[in-house]
Amino acid sequence: MEEGSAQGVHETGVVGLKRQKSWANSARSMRAAERHVIAAMGVASALGDSCDDAFRALLRGRPVVSRPPFALPFETVTGLVAGPLDPLPSKLTVYDSRLARIALRALPQVTQAVERVRARYGRERIGVLVGTSTGGLDATELAYREYRDTERHAASFSLRRAHAFDALAALVRDLLDLSGPTYAVSTACTSSAKALASARRLILADLCDAVLVVGVDAVCETTLRGFHSLGVLSTQAARPFCAQRDGIHIGEGAALMLLARAGEGPAYVSAVGESSDAHSMSAPQPEGLGASDAIVRGLAEAGLDASQVDYLNAHGTGTQQNDIAESRAILRVLPRSVPVSSTKGLTGHTLGACGTLEALFVALAIDRGELPPSAGAIPLDTEIELGVLTQPVRRRVQVALSNALAFGGSNACVVLTAP
Amino acid sequence: MKQPLTVLGFGAVAPYTRADALPGSVDGLPSPVRSRADEPYTSTARAAGELPKLDLALLERTLRRGLSEVTRLFMHAAKLALDDAGREAEHMHVIFASAFGEIATAEALLAEAYDRDGSSPARFRNSVHNTAAGLLSISTKNHLSCTAVAAGWETVPMALLEAAAQLASQAETVLLVFAEERVPHALSVEHQHSPLAAAFVLARAATPAIGPQGSLVNLRRRPRSELTVATPLSATEALASSTDRARDDELDQHPIASVLSLVHALSSPIRASAPLGSARASAAVPAPRSATTIALSDGENPWCIDVYPRAEA
């Protein structure tokens, strides 16, 4: 990927700001912003298996891609968690899947913090929400193949414990000795952004004092074949916002975020704005109307003005349609001067995991005062008038947004703020 | 959950369950439960059978083709509940809750990959857990958020918590739809439950009165030994009794069976009156008709909820 001359951030006009302020004001009076601290974070991704490693790789701006771990009748690349992945302990093999292995690689990074909130609030007051689009489909693929080859069901496979969306949530709950609300949110590529929204609501409604959100998806054949059949899979690392972009590449990973009612952490989740396009199952509304609704609702819920936004991590998949529609959505609400990047050129599109993974990147950007570049964006698409970052930038960030958009016209915008 | 959930309407569909085994049916179907007495559920009928015709009126005509069982069940139950409430879906937050969701579509994609090394884009598009909710939002031009959740055999209480939390924050009205389709044999021999769906139109309680179609109060875990009131009729029992299989194993039970207990308790006269559990509940709902406590999940410490039925006609 070339990382040539820095185009920097366009410092141009402030579009539609006045209108935006009035929306935000009405919501601010509705409810004083209540925000939840990110008490701990954990990550496993192509960019590394700790927050430090992953953030360093983000700033470096070089995609980590390799061939898919199975044979396919077409060319593509994937962003894989570095192998080999440890199998689950023998007592827990019924839960085994690549998905579970990836999540458990990240889990030790948050265990101590979970123990602290458990001691403080009680095990029944801590929820576990998993955001995933596939669940343990990778394990189901192997079991299905065995069934078709041998006409016998794979003895080791459990649809309930390995495939089901919520299986990992129950596993994590039991491993951490928690007993609060435990479920999965599965809305394709907004899954884990919407899991953050649900977590936030559980705390606001006093049903929980803390919630561990696990955004996770594993590379599997079905999603690679499916996106190929839709004609949106690239043969190389995705290049969001680039004039030469030609589609997504699929990544995988787990991002864990412990949201708590009180305490200290690198950043806060101040809101999650959600909306539906009501347009198409798989194509974005061309003007980005649904996506801009999500940004507007997020800012309104947080009690913030568009003018206060210091950075936006775009969904930025690298397809022609998404990047155009999303840029229109962003410019309808935010000034052009807001720096924007997509980290999907580096990690790949992690599908159900991307909502939490990218919110985690934004929390790190707030904490460390550095913004990651949009890898592969040069030469920029001149139709896209966003302030796309092509180099890392040092900048104090008070308010930042992370977009996630999905099949079914599902949109979510996570609003994060500095301590 | 302290705040009561006001029920504006509800409905259920259980196509392969014998009418006489369905909760509610004993009282002459006071609830909008639909069943097919002439098509008793058997594993043979299950394996071979197409579902009876389901009502897809909520969907635009162009979106009605090639839908999965679970999406069609969702639409049918949602229509019953919306009609019962006299509401349109346009201004509602929608929650889809299902243990296995679009499991047959997942199997079809696996088969396509195995048999012809391919994948159908139309099928892939409709394979996500939020397919039904997304299709409904497109058809009803609903720009509010919709979500899709799963929690295995605790899907019913967890989805009610999600609904309660949404109503406590931004949502005025929630359409909560539970649906479960048949699991393809290639993916499991254990989980051969019958198709089932139920939907509830829920609202934030504006006043501490019981809703027009009843109220749901005080969702919490409670030791089974402390449940002083028998559940009105075990829905699991009702479903299992209509099958020809043994049901001594937890895995044989239906993941969302307790929705039928809810529907039954909302629609039928109280059989045994529950002492109004805690002071908290009685403070929230003064001068109530008596409630039935329903267990919504399995185990020694199940999630329970108090159900106040709809007003007598």
Short mmCIF file of C-alpha atoms in Angstrom, two decimals, chain B residues 51-293:
data_model
loop_
_atom_site.label_atom_id
_atom_site.label_comp_id
_atom_site.label_asym_id
_atom_site.label_seq_id
_atom_site.Cartn_x
_atom_site.Cartn_y
_atom_site.Cartn_z
CA LEU B 51 -46.15 -24.62 6.89
CA PRO B 52 -49.79 -23.67 6.62
CA LYS B 53 -50.27 -20.41 4.77
CA LEU B 54 -49.00 -17.57 6.91
CA ASP B 55 -50.14 -13.98 6.74
CA LEU B 56 -47.51 -11.80 5.03
CA ALA B 57 -49.71 -8.72 4.73
CA LEU B 58 -47.16 -6.63 6.64
CA LEU B 59 -44.70 -7.00 3.77
CA GLU B 60 -44.66 -5.29 0.40
CA ARG B 61 -45.60 -7.76 -2.32
CA THR B 62 -42.16 -7.59 -3.89
CA LEU B 63 -40.57 -8.74 -0.64
CA ARG B 64 -42.80 -11.77 -0.05
CA ARG B 65 -40.97 -14.28 -2.25
CA GLY B 66 -38.42 -16.80 -1.06
CA LEU B 67 -38.82 -16.08 2.63
CA SER B 68 -37.71 -18.50 5.32
CA GLU B 69 -40.12 -20.14 7.74
CA VAL B 70 -38.89 -18.01 10.60
CA THR B 71 -39.43 -14.77 8.68
CA ARG B 72 -42.93 -15.85 7.68
CA LEU B 73 -43.75 -16.88 11.26
CA PHE B 74 -42.43 -13.49 12.43
CA MET B 75 -44.70 -11.61 10.02
CA HIS B 76 -47.77 -13.64 10.95
CA ALA B 77 -47.35 -13.24 14.70
CA ALA B 78 -46.45 -9.55 14.36
CA LYS B 79 -49.62 -8.94 12.33
CA LEU B 80 -51.76 -10.65 15.01
CA ALA B 81 -50.24 -8.55 17.78
CA LEU B 82 -50.47 -5.27 15.83
CA ASP B 83 -54.11 -5.96 14.93
CA ASP B 84 -54.84 -6.87 18.54
CA ALA B 85 -53.32 -3.53 19.60
CA GLY B 86 -54.93 -1.60 16.75
CA ARG B 87 -51.54 -0.13 15.86
CA GLU B 88 -49.30 0.24 12.81
CA ALA B 89 -45.71 -0.96 12.88
CA GLU B 90 -44.41 2.31 11.46
CA HIS B 91 -43.50 4.08 14.68
CA MET B 92 -42.29 1.17 16.75
CA HIS B 93 -38.91 -0.03 17.85
CA VAL B 94 -38.72 -3.63 16.73
CA ILE B 95 -36.98 -6.50 18.52
CA PHE B 96 -36.64 -9.94 16.96
CA ALA B 97 -35.80 -12.69 19.43
CA SER B 98 -34.93 -16.23 18.43
CA ALA B 99 -32.55 -18.91 19.66
CA PHE B 100 -31.59 -20.14 16.18
CA GLY B 101 -32.94 -17.45 13.85
CA GLU B 102 -32.42 -18.06 10.13
CA ILE B 103 -31.00 -21.54 10.69
CA ALA B 104 -32.51 -23.11 7.56
CA THR B 105 -31.02 -20.37 5.38
CA ALA B 106 -27.64 -21.02 6.99
CA GLU B 107 -27.99 -24.71 6.11
CA ALA B 108 -29.01 -23.87 2.56
CA LEU B 109 -25.84 -21.76 2.17
CA LEU B 110 -23.74 -24.63 3.54
CA ALA B 111 -25.39 -26.98 1.05
CA GLU B 112 -24.71 -24.62 -1.85
CA ALA B 113 -21.07 -24.43 -0.91
CA TYR B 114 -20.84 -28.23 -0.53
CA ASP B 115 -22.86 -29.23 -3.59
CA ARG B 116 -21.85 -26.67 -6.16
CA ASP B 117 -19.02 -24.69 -4.64
CA GLY B 118 -21.21 -21.58 -4.79
CA SER B 119 -23.41 -19.15 -2.93
CA SER B 120 -26.63 -17.40 -3.83
CA PRO B 121 -26.58 -13.65 -3.23
CA ALA B 122 -30.31 -13.47 -2.51
CA ARG B 123 -30.00 -16.18 0.09
CA PHE B 124 -26.90 -14.65 1.66
CA ARG B 125 -28.60 -11.26 1.95
CA ASN B 126 -31.45 -12.86 3.91
CA SER B 127 -29.25 -15.03 6.13
CA VAL B 128 -28.62 -12.48 8.87
CA HIS B 129 -30.39 -12.65 12.22
CA ASN B 130 -32.00 -9.25 11.58
CA THR B 131 -33.52 -10.30 8.24
CA ALA B 132 -37.17 -10.24 9.37
CA ALA B 133 -36.75 -7.00 11.30
CA GLY B 134 -35.00 -5.40 8.31
CA LEU B 135 -37.69 -6.52 5.85
CA LEU B 136 -40.39 -5.17 8.15
CA SER B 137 -38.62 -1.81 8.45
CA ILE B 138 -38.40 -1.56 4.64
CA SER B 139 -42.07 -2.43 4.14
CA THR B 140 -43.36 -0.11 6.84
CA LYS B 141 -40.88 2.74 6.13
CA ASN B 142 -39.86 2.55 9.76
CA HIS B 143 -36.65 4.50 10.39
CA LEU B 144 -36.48 3.73 14.10
CA SER B 145 -33.89 1.28 15.28
CA CYS B 146 -34.58 -2.42 15.21
CA THR B 147 -32.50 -5.11 16.81
CA ALA B 148 -32.22 -8.89 16.88
CA VAL B 149 -31.23 -10.91 19.93
CA ALA B 150 -30.63 -14.52 20.91
CA ALA B 151 -30.20 -16.19 24.26
CA GLY B 152 -30.82 -19.88 23.70
CA TRP B 153 -33.27 -21.25 26.26
CA GLU B 154 -33.33 -17.85 28.00
CA THR B 155 -34.34 -15.99 24.86
CA VAL B 156 -37.77 -15.10 26.31
CA PRO B 157 -36.62 -13.40 29.56
CA MET B 158 -33.59 -11.77 27.90
CA ALA B 159 -35.67 -10.27 25.10
CA LEU B 160 -38.15 -8.95 27.67
CA LEU B 161 -35.21 -7.31 29.48
CA GLU B 162 -34.04 -5.75 26.20
CA ALA B 163 -37.59 -4.47 25.62
CA ALA B 164 -37.84 -3.12 29.17
CA ALA B 165 -34.49 -1.34 28.81
CA GLN B 166 -35.52 0.18 25.47
CA LEU B 167 -38.80 1.39 26.95
CA ALA B 168 -36.96 2.85 29.92
CA SER B 169 -34.75 4.95 27.63
CA GLN B 170 -35.86 6.11 24.21
CA ALA B 171 -38.66 3.87 22.96
CA GLU B 172 -42.35 4.69 23.36
CA THR B 173 -43.59 1.44 21.90
CA VAL B 174 -41.81 -1.82 21.19
CA LEU B 175 -42.90 -4.62 18.88
CA LEU B 176 -41.27 -7.73 20.35
CA VAL B 177 -41.47 -10.79 18.12
CA PHE B 178 -40.32 -14.27 19.08
CA ALA B 179 -40.02 -16.87 16.34
CA GLU B 180 -38.39 -20.24 15.93
CA GLU B 181 -38.32 -22.28 12.75
CA ARG B 182 -37.52 -25.96 12.33
CA VAL B 183 -33.84 -26.84 12.55
CA PRO B 184 -32.63 -28.75 9.48
CA HIS B 185 -31.83 -32.34 10.33
CA ALA B 186 -28.34 -32.00 8.85
CA LEU B 187 -27.41 -29.56 11.61
CA SER B 188 -28.88 -31.25 14.65
CA VAL B 189 -30.72 -34.33 15.77
CA GLU B 190 -31.27 -32.92 19.26
CA HIS B 191 -33.08 -29.72 18.45
CA GLN B 192 -36.14 -30.82 16.54
CA HIS B 193 -38.61 -28.34 17.97
CA SER B 194 -41.78 -27.30 16.20
CA PRO B 195 -42.23 -23.92 14.53
CA LEU B 196 -43.60 -21.31 16.90
CA ALA B 197 -43.97 -17.54 17.03
CA ALA B 198 -45.49 -14.99 19.38
CA ALA B 199 -45.52 -11.21 19.31
CA PHE B 200 -46.21 -8.50 21.86
CA VAL B 201 -46.82 -4.78 21.43
CA LEU B 202 -45.39 -3.24 24.59
CA ALA B 203 -45.44 0.30 25.91
CA ARG B 204 -43.98 2.21 28.78
CA ALA B 205 -46.55 2.35 31.58
CA ALA B 206 -47.82 5.93 31.48
CA THR B 207 -49.84 5.45 34.61
CA PRO B 208 -49.51 2.68 37.18
CA ALA B 209 -52.59 0.99 35.80
CA ILE B 210 -52.86 -2.34 34.11
CA GLY B 211 -52.62 -2.08 30.34
CA PRO B 212 -55.55 -2.61 27.99
CA GLN B 213 -54.34 -6.13 27.24
CA GLY B 214 -52.59 -6.73 30.54
CA SER B 215 -49.25 -5.93 32.11
CA LEU B 216 -45.95 -7.68 32.76
CA VAL B 217 -44.28 -6.82 36.04
CA ASN B 218 -41.20 -7.60 38.02
CA LEU B 219 -39.00 -9.70 35.75
CA ARG B 220 -36.43 -11.31 38.05
CA ARG B 221 -34.76 -14.57 38.95
CA ARG B 222 -36.51 -16.52 41.65
CA PRO B 223 -35.82 -19.94 43.18
CA ARG B 224 -38.22 -22.45 41.70
CA SER B 225 -39.00 -23.72 45.21
CA GLU B 226 -40.42 -20.29 46.09
CA LEU B 227 -42.84 -20.27 43.19
CA THR B 228 -46.09 -20.48 45.11
CA VAL B 229 -48.22 -20.37 42.02
CA ALA B 230 -48.18 -23.08 39.46
CA THR B 231 -47.57 -21.82 35.98
CA PRO B 232 -50.99 -21.83 34.35
CA LEU B 233 -50.04 -24.59 31.98
CA SER B 234 -46.60 -25.59 31.04
CA ALA B 235 -46.21 -24.57 27.44
CA THR B 236 -43.29 -26.89 27.14
CA GLU B 237 -45.63 -29.65 28.17
CA ALA B 238 -48.18 -28.55 25.64
CA LEU B 239 -45.71 -28.61 22.80
CA ALA B 240 -44.00 -31.77 23.87
CA SER B 241 -47.26 -33.62 24.37
CA SER B 242 -48.05 -33.00 20.75
CA THR B 243 -44.87 -34.63 19.58
CA ASP B 244 -44.08 -38.29 19.36
CA ARG B 245 -40.75 -38.00 21.10
CA ALA B 246 -39.59 -38.43 24.63
CA ARG B 247 -38.93 -35.21 26.50
CA ASP B 248 -36.93 -36.24 29.50
CA ASP B 249 -33.97 -34.25 28.28
CA GLU B 250 -33.73 -30.49 28.68
CA LEU B 251 -32.52 -30.30 25.10
CA ASP B 252 -35.79 -31.68 23.85
CA GLN B 253 -37.67 -28.69 25.12
CA HIS B 254 -38.61 -25.78 22.98
CA PRO B 255 -36.32 -22.76 23.39
CA ILE B 256 -39.14 -20.21 23.40
CA ALA B 257 -41.91 -22.36 24.87
CA SER B 258 -42.62 -19.92 27.69
CA VAL B 259 -44.07 -17.35 25.25
CA LEU B 260 -47.13 -19.57 25.21
CA SER B 261 -47.36 -19.41 29.00
CA LEU B 262 -47.25 -15.63 28.67
CA VAL B 263 -49.96 -15.58 26.02
CA HIS B 264 -52.08 -17.89 28.09
CA ALA B 265 -51.69 -15.91 31.30
CA LEU B 266 -52.48 -12.65 29.51
CA SER B 267 -55.60 -13.99 27.87
CA SER B 268 -57.24 -16.26 30.39
CA PRO B 269 -59.02 -15.67 33.67
CA ILE B 270 -56.84 -16.19 36.68
CA ARG B 271 -56.90 -19.73 37.98
CA ALA B 272 -54.89 -19.24 41.11
CA SER B 273 -54.19 -15.86 42.56
CA ALA B 274 -50.67 -14.91 43.40
CA PRO B 275 -49.88 -12.96 46.50
CA LEU B 276 -48.40 -9.78 45.10
CA GLY B 277 -44.81 -10.79 45.64
CA SER B 278 -42.87 -7.80 46.83
CA ALA B 279 -43.70 -4.40 48.18
CA ARG B 280 -41.93 -3.04 45.12
CA ALA B 281 -44.41 -4.66 42.78
CA SER B 282 -47.44 -3.56 44.72
CA ALA B 283 -46.17 0.00 44.84
CA ALA B 284 -45.83 -0.02 41.08
CA VAL B 285 -49.30 -1.42 40.46
CA PRO B 286 -51.91 -0.34 42.97
CA ALA B 287 -55.26 -2.09 43.21
CA PRO B 288 -54.35 -4.77 40.75
CA ARG B 289 -56.28 -7.67 39.53
CA SER B 290 -54.37 -10.66 40.74
CA ALA B 291 -51.26 -11.76 38.93
CA THR B 292 -49.96 -15.08 37.78
CA THR B 293 -46.27 -15.72 38.20
#
